[in-house]
mmCIF file of C-alpha atoms and ligand atoms in Angstrom:
data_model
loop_
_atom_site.group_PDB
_atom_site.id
_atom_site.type_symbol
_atom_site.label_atom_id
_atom_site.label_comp_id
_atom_site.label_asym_id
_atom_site.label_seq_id
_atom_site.Cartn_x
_atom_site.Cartn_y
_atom_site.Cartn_z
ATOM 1 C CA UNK A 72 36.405 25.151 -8.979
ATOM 2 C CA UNK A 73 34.950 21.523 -8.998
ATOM 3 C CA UNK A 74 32.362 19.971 -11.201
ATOM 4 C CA UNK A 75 30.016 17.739 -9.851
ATOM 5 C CA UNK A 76 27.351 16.542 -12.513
ATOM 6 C CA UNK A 77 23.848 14.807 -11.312
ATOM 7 C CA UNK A 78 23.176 12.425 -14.258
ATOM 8 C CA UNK A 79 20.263 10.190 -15.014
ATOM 9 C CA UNK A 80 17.802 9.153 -17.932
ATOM 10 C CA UNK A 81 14.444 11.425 -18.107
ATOM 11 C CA UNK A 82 12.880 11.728 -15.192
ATOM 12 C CA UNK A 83 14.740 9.767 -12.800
ATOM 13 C CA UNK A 84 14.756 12.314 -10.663
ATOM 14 C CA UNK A 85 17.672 14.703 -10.761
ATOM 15 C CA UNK A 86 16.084 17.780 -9.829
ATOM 16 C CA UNK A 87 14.595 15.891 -7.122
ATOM 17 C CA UNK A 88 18.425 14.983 -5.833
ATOM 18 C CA UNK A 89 19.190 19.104 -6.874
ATOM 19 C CA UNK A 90 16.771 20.068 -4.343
ATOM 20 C CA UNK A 91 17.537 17.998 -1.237
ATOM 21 C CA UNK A 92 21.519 18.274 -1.376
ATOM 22 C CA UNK A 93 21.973 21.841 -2.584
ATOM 23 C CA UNK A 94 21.052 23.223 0.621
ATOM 24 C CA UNK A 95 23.598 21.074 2.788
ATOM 25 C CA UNK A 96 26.562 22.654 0.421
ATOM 26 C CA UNK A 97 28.641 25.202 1.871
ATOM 27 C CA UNK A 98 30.377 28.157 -0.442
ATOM 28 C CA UNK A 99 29.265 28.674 -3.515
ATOM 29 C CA UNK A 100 27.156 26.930 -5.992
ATOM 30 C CA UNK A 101 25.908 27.259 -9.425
ATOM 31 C CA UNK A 102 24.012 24.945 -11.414
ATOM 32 C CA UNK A 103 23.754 24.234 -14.743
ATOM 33 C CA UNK A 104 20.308 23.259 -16.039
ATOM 34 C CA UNK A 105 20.338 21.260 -19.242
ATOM 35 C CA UNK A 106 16.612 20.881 -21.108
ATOM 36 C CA UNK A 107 16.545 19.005 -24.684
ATOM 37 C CA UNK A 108 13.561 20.628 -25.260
ATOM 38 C CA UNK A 109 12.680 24.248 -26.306
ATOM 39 C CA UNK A 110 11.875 25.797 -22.953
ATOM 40 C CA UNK A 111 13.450 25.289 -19.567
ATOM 41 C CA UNK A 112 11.489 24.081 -16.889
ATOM 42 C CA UNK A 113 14.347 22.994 -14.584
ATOM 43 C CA UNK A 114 15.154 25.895 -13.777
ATOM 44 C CA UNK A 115 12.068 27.373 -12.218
ATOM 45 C CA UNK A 116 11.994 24.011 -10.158
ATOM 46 C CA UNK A 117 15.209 24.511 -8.120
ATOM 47 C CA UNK A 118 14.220 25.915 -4.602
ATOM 48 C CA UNK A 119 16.446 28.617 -3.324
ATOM 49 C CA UNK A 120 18.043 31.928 -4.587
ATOM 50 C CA UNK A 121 21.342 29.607 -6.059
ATOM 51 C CA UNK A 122 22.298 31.047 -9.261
ATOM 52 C CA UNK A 123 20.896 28.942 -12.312
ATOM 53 C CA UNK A 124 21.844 28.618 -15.772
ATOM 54 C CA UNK A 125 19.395 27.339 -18.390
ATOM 55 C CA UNK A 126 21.168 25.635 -21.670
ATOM 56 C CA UNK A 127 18.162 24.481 -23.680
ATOM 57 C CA UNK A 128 17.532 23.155 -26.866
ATOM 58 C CA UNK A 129 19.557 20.291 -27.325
ATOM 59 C CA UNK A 130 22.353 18.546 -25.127
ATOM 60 C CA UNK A 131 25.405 19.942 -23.724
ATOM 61 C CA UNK A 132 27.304 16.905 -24.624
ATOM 62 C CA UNK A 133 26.974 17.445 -28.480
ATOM 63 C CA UNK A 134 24.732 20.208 -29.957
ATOM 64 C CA UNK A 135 25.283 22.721 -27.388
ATOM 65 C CA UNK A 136 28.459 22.219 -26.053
ATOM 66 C CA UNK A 137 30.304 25.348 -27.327
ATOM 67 C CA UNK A 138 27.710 26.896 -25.468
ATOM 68 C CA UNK A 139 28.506 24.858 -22.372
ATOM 69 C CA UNK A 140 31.643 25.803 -22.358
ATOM 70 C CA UNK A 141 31.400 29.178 -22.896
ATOM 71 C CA UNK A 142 28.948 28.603 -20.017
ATOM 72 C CA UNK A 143 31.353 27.562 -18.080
ATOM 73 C CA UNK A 144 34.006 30.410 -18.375
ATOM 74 C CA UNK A 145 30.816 32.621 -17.732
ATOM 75 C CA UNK A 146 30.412 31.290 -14.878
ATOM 76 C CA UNK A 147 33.432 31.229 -13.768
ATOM 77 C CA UNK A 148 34.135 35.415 -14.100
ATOM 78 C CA UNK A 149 30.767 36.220 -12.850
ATOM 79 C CA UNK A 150 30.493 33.963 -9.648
ATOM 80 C CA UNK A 151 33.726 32.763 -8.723
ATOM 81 C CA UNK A 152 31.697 29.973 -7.227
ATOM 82 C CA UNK A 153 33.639 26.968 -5.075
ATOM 83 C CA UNK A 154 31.395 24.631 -7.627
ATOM 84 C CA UNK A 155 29.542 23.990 -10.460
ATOM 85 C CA UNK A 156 26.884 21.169 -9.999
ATOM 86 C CA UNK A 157 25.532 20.098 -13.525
ATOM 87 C CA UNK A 158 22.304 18.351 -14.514
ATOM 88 C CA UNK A 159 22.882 17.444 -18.350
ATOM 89 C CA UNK A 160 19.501 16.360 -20.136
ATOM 90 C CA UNK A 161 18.064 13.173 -19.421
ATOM 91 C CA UNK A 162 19.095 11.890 -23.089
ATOM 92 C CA UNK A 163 23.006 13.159 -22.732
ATOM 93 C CA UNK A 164 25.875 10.975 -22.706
ATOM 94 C CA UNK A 165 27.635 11.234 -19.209
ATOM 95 C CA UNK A 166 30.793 10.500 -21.044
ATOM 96 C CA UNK A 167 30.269 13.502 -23.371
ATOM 97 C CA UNK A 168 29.647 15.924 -20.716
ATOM 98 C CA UNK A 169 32.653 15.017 -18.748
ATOM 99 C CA UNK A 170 34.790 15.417 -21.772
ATOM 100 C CA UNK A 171 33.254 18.494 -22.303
ATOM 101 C CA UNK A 172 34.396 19.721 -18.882
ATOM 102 C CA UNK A 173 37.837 18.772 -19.518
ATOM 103 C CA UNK A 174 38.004 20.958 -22.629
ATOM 104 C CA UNK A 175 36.865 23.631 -20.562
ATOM 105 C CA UNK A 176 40.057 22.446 -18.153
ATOM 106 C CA UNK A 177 42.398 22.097 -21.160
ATOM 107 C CA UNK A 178 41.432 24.421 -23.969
ATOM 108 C CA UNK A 179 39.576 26.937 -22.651
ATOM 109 C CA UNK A 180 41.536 27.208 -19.558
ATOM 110 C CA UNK A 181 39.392 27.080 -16.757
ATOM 111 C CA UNK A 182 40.580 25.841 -13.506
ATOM 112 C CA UNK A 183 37.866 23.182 -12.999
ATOM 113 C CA UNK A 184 37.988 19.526 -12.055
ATOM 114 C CA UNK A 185 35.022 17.014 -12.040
ATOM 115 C CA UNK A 186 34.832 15.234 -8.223
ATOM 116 C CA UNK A 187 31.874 13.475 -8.486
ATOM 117 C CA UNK A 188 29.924 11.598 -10.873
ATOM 118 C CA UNK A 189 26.445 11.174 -9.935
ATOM 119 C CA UNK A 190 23.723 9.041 -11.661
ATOM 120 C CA UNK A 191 20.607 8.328 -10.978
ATOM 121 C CA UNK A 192 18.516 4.528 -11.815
ATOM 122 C CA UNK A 193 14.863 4.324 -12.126
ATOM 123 C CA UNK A 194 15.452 1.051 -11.179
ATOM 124 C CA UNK A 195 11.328 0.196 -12.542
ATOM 125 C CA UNK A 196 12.744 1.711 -15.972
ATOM 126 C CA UNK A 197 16.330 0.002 -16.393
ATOM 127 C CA UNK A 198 15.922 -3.055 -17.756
ATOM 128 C CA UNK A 199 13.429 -1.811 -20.589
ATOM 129 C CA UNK A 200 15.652 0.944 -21.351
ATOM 130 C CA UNK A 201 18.709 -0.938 -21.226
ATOM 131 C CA UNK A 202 17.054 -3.284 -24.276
ATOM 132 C CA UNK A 203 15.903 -0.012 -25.864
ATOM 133 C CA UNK A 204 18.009 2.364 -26.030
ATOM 134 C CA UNK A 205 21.421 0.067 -25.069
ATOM 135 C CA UNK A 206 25.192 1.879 -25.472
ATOM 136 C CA UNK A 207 22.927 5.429 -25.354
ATOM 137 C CA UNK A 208 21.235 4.879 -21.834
ATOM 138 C CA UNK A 209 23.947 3.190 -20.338
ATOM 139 C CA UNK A 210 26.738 5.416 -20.676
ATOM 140 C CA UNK A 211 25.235 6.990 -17.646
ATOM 141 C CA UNK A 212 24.925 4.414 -15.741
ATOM 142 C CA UNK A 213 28.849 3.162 -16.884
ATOM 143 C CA UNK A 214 30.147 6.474 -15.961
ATOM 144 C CA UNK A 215 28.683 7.302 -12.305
ATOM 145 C CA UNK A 216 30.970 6.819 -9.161
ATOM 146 C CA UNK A 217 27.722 6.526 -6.846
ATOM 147 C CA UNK A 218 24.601 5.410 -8.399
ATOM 148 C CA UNK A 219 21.450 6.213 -6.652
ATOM 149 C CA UNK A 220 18.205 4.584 -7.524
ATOM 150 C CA UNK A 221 14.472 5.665 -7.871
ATOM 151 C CA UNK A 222 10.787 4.894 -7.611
ATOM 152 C CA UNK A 223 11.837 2.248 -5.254
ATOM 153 C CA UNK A 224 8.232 2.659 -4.184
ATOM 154 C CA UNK A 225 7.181 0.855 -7.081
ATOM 155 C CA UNK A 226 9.060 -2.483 -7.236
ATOM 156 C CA UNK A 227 9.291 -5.300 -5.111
ATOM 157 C CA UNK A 228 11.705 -6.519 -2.873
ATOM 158 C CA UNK A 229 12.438 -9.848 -5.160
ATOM 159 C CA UNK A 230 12.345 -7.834 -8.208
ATOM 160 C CA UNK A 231 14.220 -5.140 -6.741
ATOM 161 C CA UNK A 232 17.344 -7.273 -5.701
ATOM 162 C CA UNK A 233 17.049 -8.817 -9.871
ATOM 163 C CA UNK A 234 17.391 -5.114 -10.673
ATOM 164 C CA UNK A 235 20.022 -4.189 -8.265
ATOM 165 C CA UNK A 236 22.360 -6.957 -9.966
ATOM 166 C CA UNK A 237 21.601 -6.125 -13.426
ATOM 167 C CA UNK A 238 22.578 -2.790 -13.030
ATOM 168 C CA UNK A 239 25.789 -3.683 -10.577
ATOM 169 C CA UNK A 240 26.857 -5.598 -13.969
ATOM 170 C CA UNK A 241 26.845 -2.860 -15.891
ATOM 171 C CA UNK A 242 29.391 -0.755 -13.512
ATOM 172 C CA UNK A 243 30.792 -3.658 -10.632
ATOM 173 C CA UNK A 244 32.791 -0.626 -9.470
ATOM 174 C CA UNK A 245 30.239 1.930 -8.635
ATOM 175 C CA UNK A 246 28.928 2.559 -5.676
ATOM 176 C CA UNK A 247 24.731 1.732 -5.396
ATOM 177 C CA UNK A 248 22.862 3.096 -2.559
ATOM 178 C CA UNK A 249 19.702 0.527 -2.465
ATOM 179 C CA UNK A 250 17.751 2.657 -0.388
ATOM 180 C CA UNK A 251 15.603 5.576 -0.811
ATOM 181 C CA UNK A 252 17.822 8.916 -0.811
ATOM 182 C CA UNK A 253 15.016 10.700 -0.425
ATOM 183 C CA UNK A 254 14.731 9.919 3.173
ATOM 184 C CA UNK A 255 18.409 10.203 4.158
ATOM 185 C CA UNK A 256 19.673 13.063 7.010
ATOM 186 C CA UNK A 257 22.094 15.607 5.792
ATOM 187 C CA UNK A 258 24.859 13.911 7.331
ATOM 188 C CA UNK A 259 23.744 10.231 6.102
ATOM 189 C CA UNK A 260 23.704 12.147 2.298
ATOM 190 C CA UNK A 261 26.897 14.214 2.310
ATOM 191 C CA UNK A 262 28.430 11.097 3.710
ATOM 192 C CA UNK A 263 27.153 9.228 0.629
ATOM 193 C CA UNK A 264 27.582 11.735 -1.518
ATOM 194 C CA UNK A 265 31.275 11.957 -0.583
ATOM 195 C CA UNK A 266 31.782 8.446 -1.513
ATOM 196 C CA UNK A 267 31.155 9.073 -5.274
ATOM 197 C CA UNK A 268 34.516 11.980 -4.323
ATOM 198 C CA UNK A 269 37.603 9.403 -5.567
ATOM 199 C CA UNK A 270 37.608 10.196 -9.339
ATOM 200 C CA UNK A 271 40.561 11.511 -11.227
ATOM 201 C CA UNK A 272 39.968 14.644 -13.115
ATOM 202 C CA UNK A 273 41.436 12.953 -16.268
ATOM 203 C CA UNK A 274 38.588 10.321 -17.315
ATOM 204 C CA UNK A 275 39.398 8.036 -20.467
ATOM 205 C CA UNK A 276 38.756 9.587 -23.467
ATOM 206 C CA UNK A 277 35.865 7.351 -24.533
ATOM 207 C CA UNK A 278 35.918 6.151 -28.261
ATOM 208 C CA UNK A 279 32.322 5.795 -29.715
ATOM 209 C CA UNK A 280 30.309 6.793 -32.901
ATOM 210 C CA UNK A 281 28.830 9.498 -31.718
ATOM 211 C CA UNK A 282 24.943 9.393 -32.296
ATOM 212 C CA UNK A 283 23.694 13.018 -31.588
ATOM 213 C CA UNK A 284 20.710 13.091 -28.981
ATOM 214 C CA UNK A 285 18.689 14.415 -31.987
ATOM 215 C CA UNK A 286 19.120 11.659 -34.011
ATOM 216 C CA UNK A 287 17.308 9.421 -31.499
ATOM 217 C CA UNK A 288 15.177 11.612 -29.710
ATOM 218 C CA UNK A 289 12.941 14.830 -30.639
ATOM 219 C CA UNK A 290 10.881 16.976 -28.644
ATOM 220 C CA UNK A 291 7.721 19.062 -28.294
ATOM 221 C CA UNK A 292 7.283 22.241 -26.135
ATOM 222 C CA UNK A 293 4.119 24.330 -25.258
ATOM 223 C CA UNK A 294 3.330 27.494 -23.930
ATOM 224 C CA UNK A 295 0.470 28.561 -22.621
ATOM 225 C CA UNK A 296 -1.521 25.276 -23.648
ATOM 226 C CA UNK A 297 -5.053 25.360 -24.482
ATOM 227 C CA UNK A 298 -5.634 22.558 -21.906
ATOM 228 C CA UNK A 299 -7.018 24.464 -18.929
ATOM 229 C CA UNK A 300 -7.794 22.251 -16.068
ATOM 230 C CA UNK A 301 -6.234 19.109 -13.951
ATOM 231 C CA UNK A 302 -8.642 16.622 -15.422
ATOM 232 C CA UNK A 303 -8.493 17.780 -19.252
ATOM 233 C CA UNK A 304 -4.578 17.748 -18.524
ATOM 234 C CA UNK A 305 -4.170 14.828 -16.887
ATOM 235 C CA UNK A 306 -6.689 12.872 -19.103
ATOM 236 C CA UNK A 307 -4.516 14.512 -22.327
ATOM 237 C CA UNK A 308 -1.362 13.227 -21.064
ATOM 238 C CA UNK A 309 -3.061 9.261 -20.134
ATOM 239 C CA UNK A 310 -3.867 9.570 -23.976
ATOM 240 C CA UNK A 311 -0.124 10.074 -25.023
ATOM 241 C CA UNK A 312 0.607 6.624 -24.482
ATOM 242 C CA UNK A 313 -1.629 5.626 -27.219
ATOM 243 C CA UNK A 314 1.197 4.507 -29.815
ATOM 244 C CA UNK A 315 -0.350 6.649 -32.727
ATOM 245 C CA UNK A 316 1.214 9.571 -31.004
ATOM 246 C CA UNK A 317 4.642 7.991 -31.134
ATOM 247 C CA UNK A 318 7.086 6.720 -27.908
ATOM 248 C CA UNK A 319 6.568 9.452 -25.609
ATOM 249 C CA UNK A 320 9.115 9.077 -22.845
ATOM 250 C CA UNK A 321 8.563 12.285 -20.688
ATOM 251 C CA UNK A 322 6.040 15.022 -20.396
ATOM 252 C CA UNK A 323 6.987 17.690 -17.554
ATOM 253 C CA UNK A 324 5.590 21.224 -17.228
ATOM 254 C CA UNK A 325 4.620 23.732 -14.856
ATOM 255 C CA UNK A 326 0.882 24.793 -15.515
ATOM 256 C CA UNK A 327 -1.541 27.304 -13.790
ATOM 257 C CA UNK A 328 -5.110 25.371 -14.177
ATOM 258 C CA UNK A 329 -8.535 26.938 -13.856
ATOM 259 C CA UNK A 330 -8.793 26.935 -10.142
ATOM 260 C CA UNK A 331 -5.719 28.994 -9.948
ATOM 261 C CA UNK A 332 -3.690 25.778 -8.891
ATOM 262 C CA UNK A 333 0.024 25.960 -10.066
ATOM 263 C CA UNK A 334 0.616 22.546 -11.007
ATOM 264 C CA UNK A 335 3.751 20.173 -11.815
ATOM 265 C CA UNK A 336 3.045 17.661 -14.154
ATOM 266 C CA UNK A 337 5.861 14.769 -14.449
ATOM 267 C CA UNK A 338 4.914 11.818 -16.593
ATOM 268 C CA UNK A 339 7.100 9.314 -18.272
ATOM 269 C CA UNK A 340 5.922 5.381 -19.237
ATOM 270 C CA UNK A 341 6.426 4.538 -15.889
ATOM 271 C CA UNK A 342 4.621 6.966 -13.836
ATOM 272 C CA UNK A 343 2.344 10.272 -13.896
ATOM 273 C CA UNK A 344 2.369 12.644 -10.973
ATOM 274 C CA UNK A 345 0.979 15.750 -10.490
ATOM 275 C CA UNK A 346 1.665 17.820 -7.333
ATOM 276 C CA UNK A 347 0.745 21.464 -6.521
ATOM 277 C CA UNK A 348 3.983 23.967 -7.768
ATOM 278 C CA UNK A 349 2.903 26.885 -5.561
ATOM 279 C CA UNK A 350 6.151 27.358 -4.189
ATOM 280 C CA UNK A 351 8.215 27.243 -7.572
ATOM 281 C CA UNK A 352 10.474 29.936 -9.263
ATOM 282 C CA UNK A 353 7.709 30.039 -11.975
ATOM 283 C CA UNK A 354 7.675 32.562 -14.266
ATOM 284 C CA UNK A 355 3.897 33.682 -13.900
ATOM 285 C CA UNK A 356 2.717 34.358 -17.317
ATOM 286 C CA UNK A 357 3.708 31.460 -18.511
ATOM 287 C CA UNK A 358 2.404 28.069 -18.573
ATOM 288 C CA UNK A 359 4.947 25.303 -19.842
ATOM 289 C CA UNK A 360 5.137 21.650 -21.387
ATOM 290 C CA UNK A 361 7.155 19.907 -22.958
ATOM 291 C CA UNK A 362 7.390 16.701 -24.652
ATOM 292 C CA UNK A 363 10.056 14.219 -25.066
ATOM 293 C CA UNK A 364 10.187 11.269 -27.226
ATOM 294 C CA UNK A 365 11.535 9.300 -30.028
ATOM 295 C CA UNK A 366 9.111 9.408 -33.627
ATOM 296 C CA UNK A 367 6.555 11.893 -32.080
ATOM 297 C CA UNK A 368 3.730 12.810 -33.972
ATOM 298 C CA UNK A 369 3.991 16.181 -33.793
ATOM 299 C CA UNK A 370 0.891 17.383 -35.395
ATOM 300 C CA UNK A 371 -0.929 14.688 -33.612
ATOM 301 C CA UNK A 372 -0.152 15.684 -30.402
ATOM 302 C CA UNK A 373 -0.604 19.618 -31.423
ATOM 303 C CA UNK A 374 -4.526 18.569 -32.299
ATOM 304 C CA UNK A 375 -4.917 17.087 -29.415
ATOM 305 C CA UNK A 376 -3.596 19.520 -26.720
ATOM 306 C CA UNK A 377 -5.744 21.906 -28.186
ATOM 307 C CA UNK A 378 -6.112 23.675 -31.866
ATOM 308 C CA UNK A 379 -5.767 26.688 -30.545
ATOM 309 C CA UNK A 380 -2.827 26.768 -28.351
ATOM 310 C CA UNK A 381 0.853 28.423 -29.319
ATOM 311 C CA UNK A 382 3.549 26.616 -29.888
ATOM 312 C CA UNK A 383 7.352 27.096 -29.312
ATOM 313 C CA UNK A 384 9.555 25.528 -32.385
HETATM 314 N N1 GTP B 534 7.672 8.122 -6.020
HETATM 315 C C1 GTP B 534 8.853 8.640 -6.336
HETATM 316 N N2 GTP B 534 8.875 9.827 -6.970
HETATM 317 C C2 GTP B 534 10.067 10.342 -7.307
HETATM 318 C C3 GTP B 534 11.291 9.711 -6.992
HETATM 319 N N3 GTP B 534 12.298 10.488 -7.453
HETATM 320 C C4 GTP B 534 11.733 11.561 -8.046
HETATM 321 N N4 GTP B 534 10.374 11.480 -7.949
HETATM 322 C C5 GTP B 534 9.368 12.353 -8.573
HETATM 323 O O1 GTP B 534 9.490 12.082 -9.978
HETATM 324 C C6 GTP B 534 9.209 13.248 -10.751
HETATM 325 C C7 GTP B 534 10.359 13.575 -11.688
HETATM 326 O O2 GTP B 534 11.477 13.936 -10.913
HETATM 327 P P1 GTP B 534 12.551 14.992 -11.424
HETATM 328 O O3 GTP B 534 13.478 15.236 -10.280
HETATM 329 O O4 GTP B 534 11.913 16.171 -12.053
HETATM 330 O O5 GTP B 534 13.278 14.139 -12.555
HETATM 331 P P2 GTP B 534 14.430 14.636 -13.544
HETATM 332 O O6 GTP B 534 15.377 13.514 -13.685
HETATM 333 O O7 GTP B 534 15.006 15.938 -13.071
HETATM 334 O O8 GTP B 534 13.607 14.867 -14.885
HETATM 335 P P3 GTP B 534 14.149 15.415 -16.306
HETATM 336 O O9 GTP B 534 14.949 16.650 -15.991
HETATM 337 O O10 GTP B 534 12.938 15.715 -17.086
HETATM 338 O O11 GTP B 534 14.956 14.338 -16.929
HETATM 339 C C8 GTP B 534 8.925 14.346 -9.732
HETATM 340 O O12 GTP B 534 7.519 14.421 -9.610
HETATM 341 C C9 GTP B 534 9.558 13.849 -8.443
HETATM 342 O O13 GTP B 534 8.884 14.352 -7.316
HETATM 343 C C10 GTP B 534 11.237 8.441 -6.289
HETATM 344 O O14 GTP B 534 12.260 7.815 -5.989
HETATM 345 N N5 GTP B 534 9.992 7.959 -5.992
#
């Protein structure tokens, strides 16, 4: 059975990448859906009747990855898939999750192997995280075969090609598409996707302090938000980048607003899109959001979603 994970910082756009190649795969697939925060949303976003498994809570590559593996064994008896694809959380170390694979491979004795590496740039966020959030963000970006950038849409060329180099610095061996994946063929992205297919199965054990996700980052989740409709939403969510509510670096949920409109909301310091959800795996009596950041001010940002609203923790 092969492992192939989909990496990339918070909302770069893994999910996005989920949905366009799973349908070209032949056999069998599973995914694994990693959240850091309290609910999964993931999960409800990944077209298709493929077989999903929510870990949430934390990250596979440190808090929860007992339950990974035991994930993975599940997995394996149940489904007898041909692969695994894996989307760790946005704030997991690549190079934790792939050791975590191989424990699967050597303690737990599973007969998996990881093929490809996947990570995915947002090439307008790199540089800022880079500074940030240094040895953390870049693991990622150190540890993909094929790295595949996004929100080209929002950079320009000169810029772009500055970006391009920064990040071929960081890992002169990987492969970087420059262009927009989104608009490849399904031959033009299994042949891509292939490229990213000559890694051993036995990475190098990477030495590092560890710094648990929570350490650095924390999180928020909602259900059923007082917030009701697409303007109160979206004009809560402009207000989150007010520093006073501390450095919030996503915001994703699946809402059902007044009008009846099933929205997905996708906001990080970068961007803010919200597109209609109609055609989700959303579980209907629930409305979901979570939060993602580093110092949030949680009681801050309860008061101002609403008073009255419940909240998961
Ligand atoms: N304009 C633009 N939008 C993109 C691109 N890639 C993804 N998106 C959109 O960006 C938002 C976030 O994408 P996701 O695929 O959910 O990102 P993710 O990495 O899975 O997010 P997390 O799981 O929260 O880390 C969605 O609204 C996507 O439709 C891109 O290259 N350009």
């Amino acid at each position: 059975m092969e492992i192939q994970i989909i990496s990339g910082f918070l909302g770069t756009g893994k999910t996005t990448f989920l949905n366009q190649y799973l349908p070209l795969l032949d056999g069998k697939t599973v995914v694994i859906e990693n959240e850091f925060g309290d609910v999964g949303i993931d999960g409800e976003l990944i077209k298709g009747d493929i077989p999903v498994r929510e870990i949430y809570a934390g990250c596979i590559c440190c808090s929860l990855s007992v339950e990974f593996r035991e994930g993975i064994c599940e997995i394996e008896k149940k489904f007898h898939p041909d692969r695994i694809l894996i989307e760790p959380s946005g704030v997991g170390r690549l190079s934790d999750v792939i050791n975590a694979c191989e424990k699967a491979r050597m303690k737990d004795g599973v007969d998996v192997s990881v093929t490809k590496l996947i990570s995915i740039v947002d090439i307008m966020a790199f540089e800022e995280c880079a500074d940030y959030f240094g040895s953390f963000y870049l693991d990622q970006i150190q540890h993909g075969r094929l790295l595949l950038l996004s929100n080209l849409d929002g950079i320009g060329k000169t810029e772009k090609e500055v970006q391009i180099e920064r990040i071929r610095e960081k890992n002169p061996d990987a492969i970087i598409y420059e262009g927009d994946w989104r608009e490849l063929d399904r031959e033009a992205l299994l042949t891509l996707v292939d490229m990213a297919e000559n890694y051993t199965d036995h990475p190098e054990v990477v030495a590092h302090q560890p710094i648990p996700a929570d350490k650095v980052f924390s999180s928020l989740s909602f259900i059923n938000p007082g917030v009701k409709t697409a303007d109160q939403i979206e004009k809560t969510i402009a207000m989150l980048k007010n520093e006073e509510y501390g450095q919030v670096l996503r915001v994703k949920g699946i809402l059902q607003v007044d009008t009846g409109e099933v929205l997905q909301i996708d906001a990080t310091p970068y961007y803010s899109r919200y597109q209609n959800a109609a055609n989700s795996n959303r579980d209907e009596k629930e409305n979901k959001l979570i939060l993602i950041g580093c110092n949030l001010e949680q009681e801050k940002i309860r008061e101002l979603f609403h008073p009255g609203m419940k909240e998961e923790e």
